[in-house]
């Protein structure tokens, strides 16, 4: 919610001034009380002395004497209290001066650090510019013996590290014994070491319909079914080359939620978060194929490949999508071409949350609710998607649930932005209790592993492993069926290794090549290029109709920034009105329902036990009638 927060330094300063004023007024009150106690105490003492001088009965004299003693005690106590207050005040003043000096020093250090980092960023940019403008000194022809010497040396080192050509090594899963996979085949062509495991599969004709260890029912894919009937666009306008100092925007945002940082469209791509969520369906044919599998373990392999494939579009996509407005929707109707219909809706604004529902005529339904939690840490940005993804196959009733891993954007301040995925995914089939553990290895400069590596294992309900999965999240995934397992020696960390003898790895998924000129079109895939294409008959809240996003796509970024501010202010005004209505309802003792999404409702999931948003129904029927009277005016 851009611009919601004032700069912190101004608010801090006013708060400190206010606190100091209150302390000074309280000190004045204390001094006044001190004077009054002294004055009235002295007067009381005089009055009592006068009473003692009067001729009164003995009893009265004793009582006056007792009162006099009590008054003396009260005056002593009051004096002690005032002295303690004075000591406290002196101590506070002394320490206050010390704290102010320390605070001033810290502020100066922070300003100095900001200036240094800004200077570093400028120097780095000028170095990059100078490097780009300098004439190329190194020959780029393949025949040049000096070209890429360091790369060839590294290649030789990697080749030298492959001590055993017949053994494939995988990272051990956490909390499980380490394992080694041995390929059971006489043909040495299939005996590949870990270092070239993902790359070698690209040149081998191990396509889905040639998988030896997949059941025949998984492979009856008709080419006609996958041929699109409608010609869709294959390009968007080239990205303009506008420069902007990222540090000037980000330096005041360290530790804040990404959704609260006022970001211009210069750092966006012309798609909304709802459209990015829909991009998970780029490799929907994996689910079409999984729906035809008789074996639930083979089906699990394809579901795992699908869960990894959703990250392949992120490898070059460092720009952030537009934050959807509350009530914004996005539909993707590919029923005629591919048999599925997808609908997303922004169901919450703080925290930002989107609900997604897809139903396919080819035997599966997918739904998810994703809340993005993100923190800017200075050097990098962590994006943690919260919420579960559900996938159910109609014929078998197999119900799979998994969650996404953490994405990290590196080099926020200095250098070229790049994205990494890291963490573990556990996919559970809640009908059969079969599981798949996937490990996304974080990038390490010192590691000899293939970058962006993913390894995994599919196990039955008893925990017995049946398939080994391997590959990279940006390119390909393979599965190898386990035919025999045995206990081996201890691993490097003292864990006992399990040796798995497998059939030759078969490819589950391979990334589509990017379209030509993709580097000038935000690195969009062929599907992403079509997502913001104008479509007739969509809902009035559809992301395609969002004006700032459309202006940005057309290259009119200044107008897009103005339009973005207008839309966000309009959204804030609606939110303020809603808060006022809620406050009035509380005052009147009435219940206030609050904002309710149009196409989704909240319910407790019987499997995960979490409360999430599920599809109400009615959207596609409304589209057929072209009745959008229920849609709010958000644009």
Coordinates of C-alpha atoms in Angstrom, one line a residue:
X1 CA 0.0 0.0 0.0
X2 CA 2.4 2.6 -1.3
X3 CA 2.9 5.8 0.6
X4 CA 1.0 4.8 3.7
X5 CA 3.9 5.5 6.0
X6 CA 5.7 8.8 6.7
X7 CA 9.5 8.9 6.8
X8 CA 10.5 7.5 10.2
X9 CA 13.1 10.1 11.1
X10 CA 10.5 12.9 11.1
X11 CA 8.0 11.0 13.3
X12 CA 10.8 9.9 15.7
X13 CA 12.0 13.5 16.0
X14 CA 8.5 14.8 16.8
X15 CA 7.9 12.0 19.3
X16 CA 11.2 12.8 21.2
X17 CA 10.2 16.5 21.3
X18 CA 6.8 15.6 22.7
X19 CA 8.3 13.3 25.4
X20 CA 10.7 16.0 26.5
X21 CA 7.9 18.6 26.8
X22 CA 5.9 16.2 29.0
X23 CA 9.0 15.5 31.2
X24 CA 9.6 19.2 31.7
X25 CA 6.0 19.9 32.7
X26 CA 6.0 17.0 35.1
X27 CA 9.3 18.3 36.6
X28 CA 7.6 21.7 37.1
X29 CA 4.6 20.0 38.9
X30 CA 7.1 18.2 41.2
X31 CA 8.8 21.5 42.1
X32 CA 5.5 23.1 42.8
X33 CA 4.5 20.2 45.1
X34 CA 7.8 20.5 46.9
X35 CA 7.3 24.2 47.6
X36 CA 3.7 23.6 48.8
X37 CA 4.7 20.7 51.1
X38 CA 7.4 22.8 52.7
X39 CA 5.1 25.8 53.1
X40 CA 2.1 23.9 54.6
X41 CA 4.4 21.7 56.7
X42 CA 5.9 24.8 58.4
X43 CA 2.4 26.3 58.9
X44 CA 1.2 23.1 60.5
X45 CA 4.2 22.9 62.8
X46 CA 3.6 26.5 64.0
X47 CA -0.1 25.8 64.6
X48 CA 0.7 22.7 66.7
X49 CA 3.3 24.7 68.8
X50 CA 0.7 27.3 69.5
X51 CA -1.8 24.6 70.6
X52 CA 0.8 23.2 73.0
X53 CA 1.2 26.6 74.6
X54 CA -2.5 26.8 75.4
X55 CA -3.9 25.7 78.8
X56 CA -5.8 22.5 78.0
X57 CA -6.6 19.4 79.9
X58 CA -3.8 16.8 80.2
X59 CA -5.5 14.4 77.7
X60 CA -5.8 17.1 75.1
X61 CA -2.1 18.0 75.5
X62 CA -1.0 14.5 75.0
X63 CA -3.1 14.2 71.8
X64 CA -1.6 17.5 70.4
X65 CA 1.9 16.1 71.2
X66 CA 1.1 12.9 69.2
X67 CA -0.2 14.9 66.2
X68 CA 3.0 17.0 66.4
X69 CA 5.2 14.0 66.3
X70 CA 3.2 12.6 63.3
X71 CA 3.5 15.9 61.4
X72 CA 7.3 15.9 62.0
X73 CA 7.5 12.3 60.6
X74 CA 5.5 13.4 57.6
X75 CA 7.8 16.3 56.9
X76 CA 10.9 14.1 57.2
X77 CA 9.4 11.5 54.8
X78 CA 8.4 14.3 52.4
X79 CA 11.9 15.7 52.5
X80 CA 13.4 12.3 51.8
X81 CA 11.0 11.8 48.9
X82 CA 11.9 15.1 47.4
X83 CA 15.7 14.4 47.8
X84 CA 15.2 11.0 46.1
X85 CA 13.4 12.8 43.2
X86 CA 16.2 15.3 42.9
X87 CA 18.8 12.6 42.8
X88 CA 16.8 10.7 40.2
X89 CA 16.5 13.9 38.1
X90 CA 20.2 14.6 38.3
X91 CA 21.0 11.0 37.3
X92 CA 18.4 11.1 34.4
X93 CA 19.9 14.4 33.1
X94 CA 23.4 13.0 33.2
X95 CA 22.5 9.8 31.4
X96 CA 20.2 11.7 29.0
X97 CA 23.2 13.7 27.8
X98 CA 25.2 10.5 27.3
X99 CA 22.3 8.8 25.4
X100 CA 21.9 11.9 23.2
X101 CA 25.6 11.8 22.4
X102 CA 25.4 8.1 21.6
X103 CA 22.3 8.6 19.5
X104 CA 23.9 11.4 17.6
X105 CA 27.0 9.3 16.9
X106 CA 24.8 6.4 15.6
X107 CA 22.9 8.8 13.3
X108 CA 26.1 10.2 11.9
X109 CA 27.4 6.6 11.4
X110 CA 24.3 5.6 9.6
X111 CA 24.4 8.7 7.3
X112 CA 28.1 8.0 6.6
X113 CA 27.3 4.4 5.8
X114 CA 24.4 5.4 3.4
X115 CA 26.7 7.8 1.6
X116 CA 29.4 5.2 1.3
X117 CA 27.1 2.5 -0.1
X118 CA 25.6 5.1 -2.5
X119 CA 29.1 6.0 -3.6
X120 CA 29.9 2.3 -4.1
X121 CA 26.8 1.8 -6.2
X122 CA 27.7 4.8 -8.4
X123 CA 31.2 3.6 -8.8
X124 CA 30.0 0.1 -9.7
X125 CA 27.6 1.5 -12.3
X126 CA 30.3 3.6 -13.9
X127 CA 32.6 0.6 -14.0
X128 CA 30.0 -1.5 -15.7
X129 CA 29.4 1.3 -18.2
X130 CA 33.1 1.7 -18.9
X131 CA 33.4 -2.1 -19.3
X132 CA 30.5 -2.1 -21.8
X133 CA 31.9 0.8 -23.8
X134 CA 35.5 -0.6 -23.9
X135 CA 36.5 -2.4 -27.0
X136 CA 36.4 -6.2 -26.7
X137 CA 39.9 -7.5 -26.1
X138 CA 39.2 -11.2 -25.8
X139 CA 38.3 -13.1 -29.0
X140 CA 34.9 -14.8 -28.8
X141 CA 35.5 -17.3 -31.6
X142 CA 35.4 -20.9 -30.6
X143 CA 38.8 -21.5 -32.3
X144 CA 40.6 -19.0 -30.1
X145 CA 42.8 -21.0 -27.7
X146 CA 42.9 -18.2 -25.1
X147 CA 39.2 -17.7 -24.8
X148 CA 37.5 -18.7 -21.5
X149 CA 40.7 -20.1 -20.1
X150 CA 39.3 -20.0 -16.5
X151 CA 36.1 -21.7 -17.6
X152 CA 38.0 -24.6 -19.3
X153 CA 40.2 -25.0 -16.3
X154 CA 37.1 -25.3 -14.1
X155 CA 35.6 -27.8 -16.5
X156 CA 38.8 -29.9 -16.3
X157 CA 38.5 -29.8 -12.5
X158 CA 34.9 -30.9 -12.6
X159 CA 35.8 -33.7 -14.9
X160 CA 38.6 -34.8 -12.7
X161 CA 36.2 -34.8 -9.7
X162 CA 34.1 -37.5 -11.3
X163 CA 36.0 -40.4 -9.7
X164 CA 33.4 -43.1 -10.5
X165 CA 31.5 -42.9 -13.8
X166 CA 29.1 -45.5 -12.6
X167 CA 27.9 -43.7 -9.5
X168 CA 25.5 -40.8 -9.1
X169 CA 25.7 -38.9 -5.9
X170 CA 22.9 -36.8 -4.5
X171 CA 22.6 -34.5 -1.5
X172 CA 21.2 -36.4 1.5
X173 CA 17.8 -35.3 2.6
X174 CA 17.6 -33.8 6.1
X175 CA 16.7 -36.3 8.8
X176 CA 17.2 -39.3 6.6
X177 CA 20.1 -41.5 5.7
X178 CA 22.4 -40.4 2.9
X179 CA 22.1 -42.3 -0.3
X180 CA 24.0 -43.2 -3.5
X181 CA 22.3 -44.1 -6.7
X182 CA 23.9 -46.7 -9.0
X183 CA 22.4 -47.0 -12.5
X184 CA 21.6 -50.6 -13.3
X185 CA 22.4 -50.8 -17.0
X186 CA 25.2 -52.3 -19.2
X187 CA 25.1 -49.3 -21.6
X188 CA 27.7 -46.8 -20.4
X189 CA 26.0 -44.1 -22.4
X190 CA 23.5 -43.8 -19.6
X191 CA 26.1 -43.9 -16.8
X192 CA 26.3 -40.2 -15.9
X193 CA 27.9 -38.6 -13.0
X194 CA 26.2 -35.8 -11.0
X195 CA 28.1 -33.0 -12.6
X196 CA 26.5 -33.5 -16.1
X197 CA 23.3 -35.2 -15.0
X198 CA 20.9 -32.3 -15.9
X199 CA 22.8 -31.1 -19.0
X200 CA 23.2 -34.4 -20.7
X201 CA 19.5 -35.2 -20.8
X202 CA 18.9 -32.3 -23.2
X203 CA 20.5 -34.2 -26.1
X204 CA 19.0 -37.6 -25.5
X205 CA 15.6 -38.5 -26.9
X206 CA 14.1 -39.6 -23.6
X207 CA 10.7 -37.9 -24.1
X208 CA 7.6 -38.6 -22.0
X209 CA 6.1 -41.1 -24.4
X210 CA 9.4 -43.1 -24.3
X211 CA 9.7 -43.7 -20.6
X212 CA 10.4 -47.3 -20.0
X213 CA 9.3 -47.3 -16.4
X214 CA 6.1 -45.3 -16.8
X215 CA 2.9 -47.2 -17.3
X216 CA 1.4 -47.1 -20.9
X217 CA -1.7 -45.2 -19.6
X218 CA 0.6 -42.2 -18.8
X219 CA 1.8 -41.7 -22.3
X220 CA -1.3 -41.6 -24.7
X221 CA -0.8 -37.9 -25.5
X222 CA -2.4 -36.8 -28.8
X223 CA -0.6 -34.0 -30.6
X224 CA -3.9 -32.6 -31.9
X225 CA -5.1 -31.9 -28.4
X226 CA -2.2 -29.6 -27.6
X227 CA -2.4 -27.5 -30.8
X228 CA -3.9 -24.1 -30.0
X229 CA -7.0 -23.1 -32.0
X230 CA -6.6 -19.4 -31.6
X231 CA -3.6 -17.3 -32.7
X232 CA -2.3 -15.4 -29.7
X233 CA 0.2 -12.6 -29.6
X234 CA 3.9 -13.4 -29.6
X235 CA 5.4 -10.1 -28.4
X236 CA 4.9 -7.0 -26.3
X237 CA 6.5 -3.6 -26.8
X238 CA 10.2 -3.5 -26.0
X239 CA 11.1 -2.4 -22.4
X240 CA 12.2 1.3 -22.5
X241 CA 15.7 2.0 -21.1
X242 CA 14.8 4.3 -18.2
X243 CA 17.4 4.6 -15.4
X244 CA 16.5 5.2 -11.7
X245 CA 18.5 5.1 -8.5
X246 CA 17.2 2.1 -6.6
X247 CA 19.2 3.0 -3.5
X248 CA 17.4 6.3 -3.1
X249 CA 14.1 4.4 -2.8
X250 CA 15.2 1.4 -0.8
X251 CA 17.5 2.9 1.9
X252 CA 14.5 4.0 4.0
X253 CA 12.8 0.6 3.6
X254 CA 15.1 -1.8 5.3
X255 CA 13.0 -4.3 7.4
X256 CA 9.7 -3.2 6.0
X257 CA 7.1 -5.4 4.1
X258 CA 7.6 -5.2 0.4
X259 CA 3.9 -4.3 -0.1
X260 CA 4.4 -1.1 1.9
X261 CA 7.4 0.2 -0.1
X262 CA 6.3 3.0 -2.5
X263 CA 7.8 1.7 -5.7
X264 CA 7.4 3.3 -9.1
X265 CA 6.6 1.2 -12.2
X266 CA 10.3 1.4 -13.2
X267 CA 10.9 -1.7 -11.1
X268 CA 7.8 -3.6 -12.3
X269 CA 6.9 -5.8 -15.2
X270 CA 3.6 -5.3 -17.0
X271 CA 1.9 -8.2 -15.2
X272 CA 0.0 -8.4 -11.9
X273 CA 0.7 -10.9 -9.1
X274 CA -2.5 -12.7 -10.1
X275 CA -1.1 -13.2 -13.6
X276 CA 2.2 -14.4 -12.2
X277 CA 0.3 -16.9 -10.1
X278 CA -1.5 -18.1 -13.2
X279 CA 1.9 -18.7 -14.8
X280 CA 2.2 -21.8 -12.6
X281 CA 0.0 -23.5 -15.3
X282 CA 2.6 -23.1 -18.1
X283 CA 3.4 -26.9 -17.9
X284 CA -0.2 -28.0 -17.3
X285 CA 0.3 -31.0 -19.6
X286 CA 2.3 -32.6 -16.8
X287 CA -1.0 -32.7 -14.8
X288 CA -2.9 -33.9 -17.9
X289 CA -0.5 -36.8 -18.2
X290 CA -0.5 -37.5 -14.4
X291 CA -4.3 -37.7 -14.5
X292 CA -4.0 -40.7 -16.9
X293 CA -1.5 -42.6 -14.6
X294 CA -2.6 -45.8 -13.0
X295 CA 0.2 -45.8 -10.5
X296 CA 0.0 -43.2 -7.8
X297 CA 3.8 -43.2 -7.4
X298 CA 4.3 -42.4 -11.1
X299 CA 1.7 -39.7 -10.7
X300 CA 3.6 -38.3 -7.7
X301 CA 6.8 -38.0 -9.9
X302 CA 4.8 -35.9 -12.5
X303 CA 3.2 -33.8 -9.7
X304 CA 6.7 -33.1 -8.3
X305 CA 8.0 -32.1 -11.7
X306 CA 5.0 -29.7 -12.0
X307 CA 5.8 -28.2 -8.6
X308 CA 9.4 -27.5 -9.8
X309 CA 8.4 -26.2 -13.2
X310 CA 6.6 -23.2 -11.7
X311 CA 10.0 -21.7 -10.8
X312 CA 11.5 -22.0 -14.3
X313 CA 10.0 -18.6 -15.4
X314 CA 11.7 -16.8 -12.5
X315 CA 15.3 -17.3 -13.4
X316 CA 15.6 -14.0 -15.4
X317 CA 12.5 -12.3 -14.1
X318 CA 14.0 -9.8 -11.5
X319 CA 11.2 -7.2 -12.0
X320 CA 8.4 -7.2 -9.5
X321 CA 4.7 -7.8 -10.6
X322 CA 2.1 -5.1 -9.8
X323 CA 0.5 -5.5 -6.4
X324 CA -3.2 -6.3 -7.2
X325 CA -5.9 -4.0 -5.9
X326 CA -8.4 -5.5 -3.4
X327 CA -11.1 -7.2 -5.4
X328 CA -9.0 -7.4 -8.6
X329 CA -9.4 -10.6 -10.6
X330 CA -7.7 -12.5 -13.4
X331 CA -9.2 -15.2 -15.6
X332 CA -7.4 -17.4 -18.0
X333 CA -9.9 -19.4 -20.2
X334 CA -8.0 -22.1 -22.1
X335 CA -10.8 -24.6 -22.2
X336 CA -10.9 -24.9 -26.0
X337 CA -7.2 -25.2 -26.4
X338 CA -6.0 -27.1 -23.3
X339 CA -9.2 -28.0 -21.4
X340 CA -8.7 -25.8 -18.3
X341 CA -10.2 -22.6 -16.8
X342 CA -8.3 -20.5 -14.2
X343 CA -9.6 -17.7 -11.9
X344 CA -7.6 -15.6 -9.4
X345 CA -8.9 -13.0 -7.0
X346 CA -7.1 -10.6 -4.6
X347 CA -9.0 -11.5 -1.4
X348 CA -7.0 -9.5 1.2
X349 CA -4.9 -6.4 1.1
X350 CA -3.1 -6.5 4.4
X351 CA -1.6 -9.0 4.4
X352 CA -1.7 -9.3 0.5
X353 CA -3.4 -12.6 -0.3
X354 CA -4.6 -14.1 -3.6
X355 CA -6.9 -17.1 -4.1
X356 CA -6.6 -19.2 -7.2
X357 CA -8.9 -22.0 -8.6
X358 CA -8.3 -24.1 -11.8
X359 CA -10.6 -26.9 -13.1
X360 CA -9.6 -29.0 -16.1
X361 CA -11.7 -31.2 -18.3
X362 CA -8.8 -33.5 -18.4
X363 CA -9.3 -34.9 -15.0
X364 CA -7.8 -32.5 -12.3
X365 CA -8.6 -29.5 -10.1
X366 CA -6.0 -27.2 -8.5
X367 CA -6.6 -24.5 -5.9
X368 CA -4.3 -22.4 -3.7
X369 CA -4.3 -19.4 -1.5
X370 CA -0.9 -17.5 -1.5
X371 CA 0.1 -14.8 0.9
X372 CA 3.4 -13.2 0.1
X373 CA 5.6 -12.3 3.1
X374 CA 8.7 -10.4 2.1
X375 CA 11.5 -8.5 3.9
X376 CA 14.2 -6.3 2.5
X377 CA 17.5 -7.1 4.2
X378 CA 19.8 -4.5 2.7
X379 CA 21.8 -6.8 0.3
X380 CA 19.0 -9.1 -0.6
X381 CA 15.2 -9.5 -0.6
X382 CA 13.5 -12.6 0.8
X383 CA 10.1 -13.6 -0.6
X384 CA 8.3 -16.2 1.4
X385 CA 5.0 -17.5 -0.1
X386 CA 2.7 -18.8 2.6
X387 CA -0.3 -21.1 2.1
X388 CA -0.8 -24.5 0.7
X389 CA -1.4 -25.7 -2.9
X390 CA -4.0 -28.4 -3.4
X391 CA -4.3 -30.7 -6.4
X392 CA -7.0 -33.4 -6.8
X393 CA -7.4 -35.9 -9.6
X394 CA -11.0 -36.7 -10.4
X395 CA -10.8 -40.4 -11.3
X396 CA -8.6 -41.7 -8.5
X397 CA -9.4 -39.1 -5.8
X398 CA -5.7 -38.6 -5.1
X399 CA -5.3 -35.3 -3.2
X400 CA -1.8 -33.8 -3.2
X401 CA -0.8 -30.9 -0.9
X402 CA 2.5 -28.9 -0.9
X403 CA 3.9 -25.4 -0.3
X404 CA 6.3 -23.2 -2.2
X405 CA 9.9 -22.5 -1.2
X406 CA 11.6 -19.2 -0.4
X407 CA 12.8 -17.0 -3.3
X408 CA 15.7 -14.6 -2.7
X409 CA 16.6 -11.6 -4.9
X410 CA 20.3 -10.9 -4.6
X411 CA 22.4 -7.8 -5.4
X412 CA 19.7 -5.3 -4.5
X413 CA 22.1 -2.4 -4.1
X414 CA 25.2 -3.2 -6.1
X415 CA 25.6 -5.5 -9.1
X416 CA 23.3 -7.4 -11.4
X417 CA 20.1 -8.7 -9.8
X418 CA 19.7 -12.5 -9.7
X419 CA 17.2 -14.9 -8.2
X420 CA 17.7 -18.1 -6.2
X421 CA 15.2 -20.6 -4.8
X422 CA 16.1 -22.6 -1.7
X423 CA 14.4 -24.8 0.8
X424 CA 12.4 -28.0 1.0
X425 CA 9.1 -29.0 -0.5
X426 CA 7.1 -32.0 0.9
X427 CA 4.4 -33.2 -1.3
X428 CA 1.9 -35.5 0.4
X429 CA -0.8 -37.6 -1.3
X430 CA -3.4 -37.6 1.5
X431 CA -5.4 -40.5 0.1
X432 CA -2.5 -43.0 0.0
X433 CA -0.1 -41.2 2.5
X434 CA 2.7 -41.4 -0.1
X435 CA 5.3 -38.6 0.0
X436 CA 7.9 -36.8 -2.1
X437 CA 10.7 -34.8 -0.5
X438 CA 12.3 -32.2 -2.8
X439 CA 15.4 -30.2 -1.8
X440 CA 16.2 -26.9 -3.6
X441 CA 19.9 -26.4 -2.9
X442 CA 20.9 -22.7 -2.4
X443 CA 23.6 -21.3 -4.7
X444 CA 27.1 -21.4 -3.2
X445 CA 30.1 -19.8 -4.9
X446 CA 32.3 -22.5 -3.4
X447 CA 30.1 -25.5 -4.3
X448 CA 31.0 -27.8 -7.2
X449 CA 27.4 -28.8 -7.6
X450 CA 25.3 -27.8 -10.6
X451 CA 23.7 -24.4 -9.9
X452 CA 19.9 -24.4 -9.1
X453 CA 20.0 -28.1 -8.3
X454 CA 16.9 -30.0 -7.1
X455 CA 17.0 -33.5 -5.7
X456 CA 14.2 -35.6 -4.4
X457 CA 12.8 -39.0 -3.5
X458 CA 9.3 -40.5 -3.8
X459 CA 8.4 -42.9 -1.1
X460 CA 5.3 -45.0 -0.3
X461 CA 3.2 -44.8 2.9
X462 CA 5.8 -47.1 4.7
X463 CA 8.7 -44.7 3.9
X464 CA 10.1 -47.1 1.3
X465 CA 11.8 -45.2 -1.6
X466 CA 10.6 -46.0 -5.1
X467 CA 11.9 -43.1 -7.3
X468 CA 14.9 -40.8 -7.2
X469 CA 14.3 -37.3 -8.7
X470 CA 17.0 -35.0 -9.9
X471 CA 17.5 -31.9 -12.1
X472 CA 17.5 -28.1 -11.9
X473 CA 14.5 -25.8 -11.3
X474 CA 15.3 -23.7 -14.3
X475 CA 15.6 -26.4 -17.0
X476 CA 14.8 -30.1 -16.5
X477 CA 13.7 -32.8 -14.1
X478 CA 14.3 -36.6 -14.3
X479 CA 13.2 -39.6 -12.4
X480 CA 14.9 -42.9 -11.9
X481 CA 13.0 -46.0 -10.7
X482 CA 14.7 -47.8 -7.8
X483 CA 15.1 -51.6 -8.4
X484 CA 17.2 -52.4 -5.4
X485 CA 18.5 -50.7 -2.3
X486 CA 21.2 -51.7 0.2
X487 CA 23.1 -50.2 3.2
X488 CA 26.5 -48.7 2.4
X489 CA 29.3 -47.2 4.4
X490 CA 29.2 -44.0 6.4
X491 CA 29.0 -40.7 4.6
X492 CA 31.0 -37.6 5.2
X493 CA 28.8 -36.4 8.1
X494 CA 28.7 -39.8 9.8
X495 CA 25.3 -40.8 8.4
X496 CA 25.0 -44.3 7.0
X497 CA 24.6 -44.2 3.2
X498 CA 21.9 -46.1 1.3
X499 CA 22.9 -47.4 -2.1
X500 CA 20.0 -47.4 -4.6
X501 CA 20.3 -49.3 -7.8
X502 CA 18.0 -47.7 -10.4
X503 CA 17.0 -47.9 -14.0
X504 CA 18.2 -45.2 -16.5
X505 CA 16.9 -41.8 -15.6
X506 CA 13.9 -40.6 -17.7
X507 CA 13.0 -37.1 -18.4
X508 CA 9.8 -35.8 -16.7
X509 CA 10.0 -32.1 -17.7
X510 CA 12.1 -29.8 -19.9
X511 CA 11.7 -26.1 -20.0
X512 CA 10.5 -24.5 -23.2
X513 CA 13.0 -22.1 -24.8
X514 CA 12.3 -18.4 -24.4
X515 CA 10.9 -16.5 -27.3
X516 CA 13.2 -14.6 -29.6
X517 CA 14.0 -11.1 -28.3
X518 CA 12.9 -12.1 -24.7
X519 CA 15.7 -10.1 -23.1
X520 CA 13.9 -6.9 -24.4
X521 CA 10.5 -8.1 -23.4
X522 CA 11.0 -8.6 -19.6
X523 CA 12.2 -12.2 -20.3
X524 CA 8.6 -13.3 -20.7
X525 CA 7.8 -16.9 -21.7
X526 CA 5.5 -17.6 -24.6
X527 CA 2.6 -17.9 -22.1
X528 CA 3.5 -14.7 -20.2
X529 CA 3.4 -12.7 -23.5
X530 CA -0.3 -13.7 -23.9
X531 CA -1.4 -13.0 -20.3
X532 CA -2.1 -9.3 -20.6
X533 CA -3.5 -9.6 -24.2
X534 CA -6.9 -7.9 -24.5
X535 CA -9.8 -10.4 -24.1
X536 CA -13.5 -9.8 -24.8
X537 CA -16.1 -10.4 -22.1
X538 CA -13.8 -10.6 -19.0
X539 CA -14.9 -9.3 -15.6
X540 CA -14.7 -5.5 -15.0
X541 CA -12.1 -6.2 -12.3
X542 CA -9.8 -8.2 -14.6
X543 CA -6.1 -7.3 -14.5
X544 CA -6.1 -6.8 -18.3
X545 CA -8.3 -3.7 -17.7
X546 CA -5.9 -2.1 -15.2
X547 CA -4.9 1.2 -16.7
X548 CA -1.5 1.8 -15.1
X549 CA -0.3 -1.7 -16.1
X550 CA -1.5 -1.2 -19.7
X551 CA 0.2 2.2 -19.9
X552 CA 3.4 0.6 -18.6
X553 CA 3.2 -2.2 -21.2
X554 CA 2.9 0.4 -23.9
X555 CA 6.1 2.2 -22.6
X556 CA 4.3 5.3 -21.2
X557 CA 5.9 5.0 -17.8
X558 CA 5.3 8.6 -16.6
X559 CA 1.6 8.3 -17.2
X560 CA 1.6 4.8 -15.7
X561 CA 3.2 6.2 -12.4
X562 CA 0.5 8.9 -12.2
X563 CA -2.3 6.4 -12.8
X564 CA -0.8 4.0 -10.2
X565 CA -0.9 6.8 -7.6
X566 CA -4.5 7.6 -8.5
X567 CA -5.6 3.9 -8.2
X568 CA -3.8 3.5 -4.8
X569 CA -5.3 6.7 -3.4
X570 CA -8.7 5.5 -4.6
X571 CA -8.1 2.2 -2.8
X572 CA -7.0 4.0 0.4
X573 CA -10.2 6.1 0.4
X574 CA -12.4 3.0 0.1
X575 CA -10.5 1.4 3.0
X576 CA -10.8 4.5 5.2
X577 CA -14.6 4.6 4.5
X578 CA -14.8 0.9 5.4
X579 CA -12.9 1.5 8.7
X580 CA -15.3 4.4 9.5
X581 CA -18.3 2.1 8.9
X582 CA -16.8 -0.5 11.2
X583 CA -16.2 2.1 13.9
X584 CA -19.8 3.3 13.6
X585 CA -21.2 -0.2 13.8
X586 CA -19.2 -0.9 17.0
X587 CA -20.5 2.4 18.6
X588 CA -24.1 1.3 17.7
X589 CA -23.5 -2.2 19.0
X590 CA -24.0 -3.8 15.6
X591 CA -21.9 -6.5 13.9
X592 CA -19.8 -5.3 11.0
X593 CA -19.2 -8.0 8.4
X594 CA -16.1 -6.4 6.8
X595 CA -14.8 -6.9 3.3
X596 CA -16.0 -10.1 1.6
X597 CA -14.4 -11.4 -1.7
X598 CA -16.8 -11.8 -4.6
X599 CA -15.9 -15.2 -6.0
X600 CA -14.2 -16.9 -3.0
X601 CA -15.2 -17.6 0.6
X602 CA -13.3 -18.7 3.7
X603 CA -13.6 -22.2 5.1
X604 CA -11.5 -24.6 7.2
X605 CA -9.7 -27.2 5.2
X606 CA -10.4 -30.7 6.4
X607 CA -6.9 -32.0 5.4
X608 CA -4.5 -29.2 6.6
X609 CA -6.8 -27.8 9.3
X610 CA -6.0 -24.3 8.0
X611 CA -8.6 -21.6 7.1
X612 CA -8.3 -20.7 3.4
X613 CA -10.3 -19.2 0.5
X614 CA -12.1 -21.6 -1.9
X615 CA -14.0 -20.9 -5.0
X616 CA -17.8 -20.1 -4.6
X617 CA -18.7 -20.7 -8.2
X618 CA -20.6 -18.4 -10.4
X619 CA -17.9 -16.5 -12.3
X620 CA -18.1 -18.4 -15.6
X621 CA -21.8 -18.4 -15.5
X622 CA -21.7 -14.6 -15.0
X623 CA -19.3 -14.3 -18.0
X624 CA -21.7 -16.4 -20.1
X625 CA -24.6 -14.0 -19.2
X626 CA -22.2 -10.9 -19.4
X627 CA -23.7 -9.7 -16.2
X628 CA -21.0 -7.9 -14.2
X629 CA -23.3 -5.8 -12.1
X630 CA -21.9 -7.3 -8.8
X631 CA -18.3 -6.2 -9.6
X632 CA -16.9 -3.2 -7.5
X633 CA -15.5 -0.2 -9.3
X634 CA -11.8 -0.5 -8.5
X635 CA -10.2 1.0 -11.6

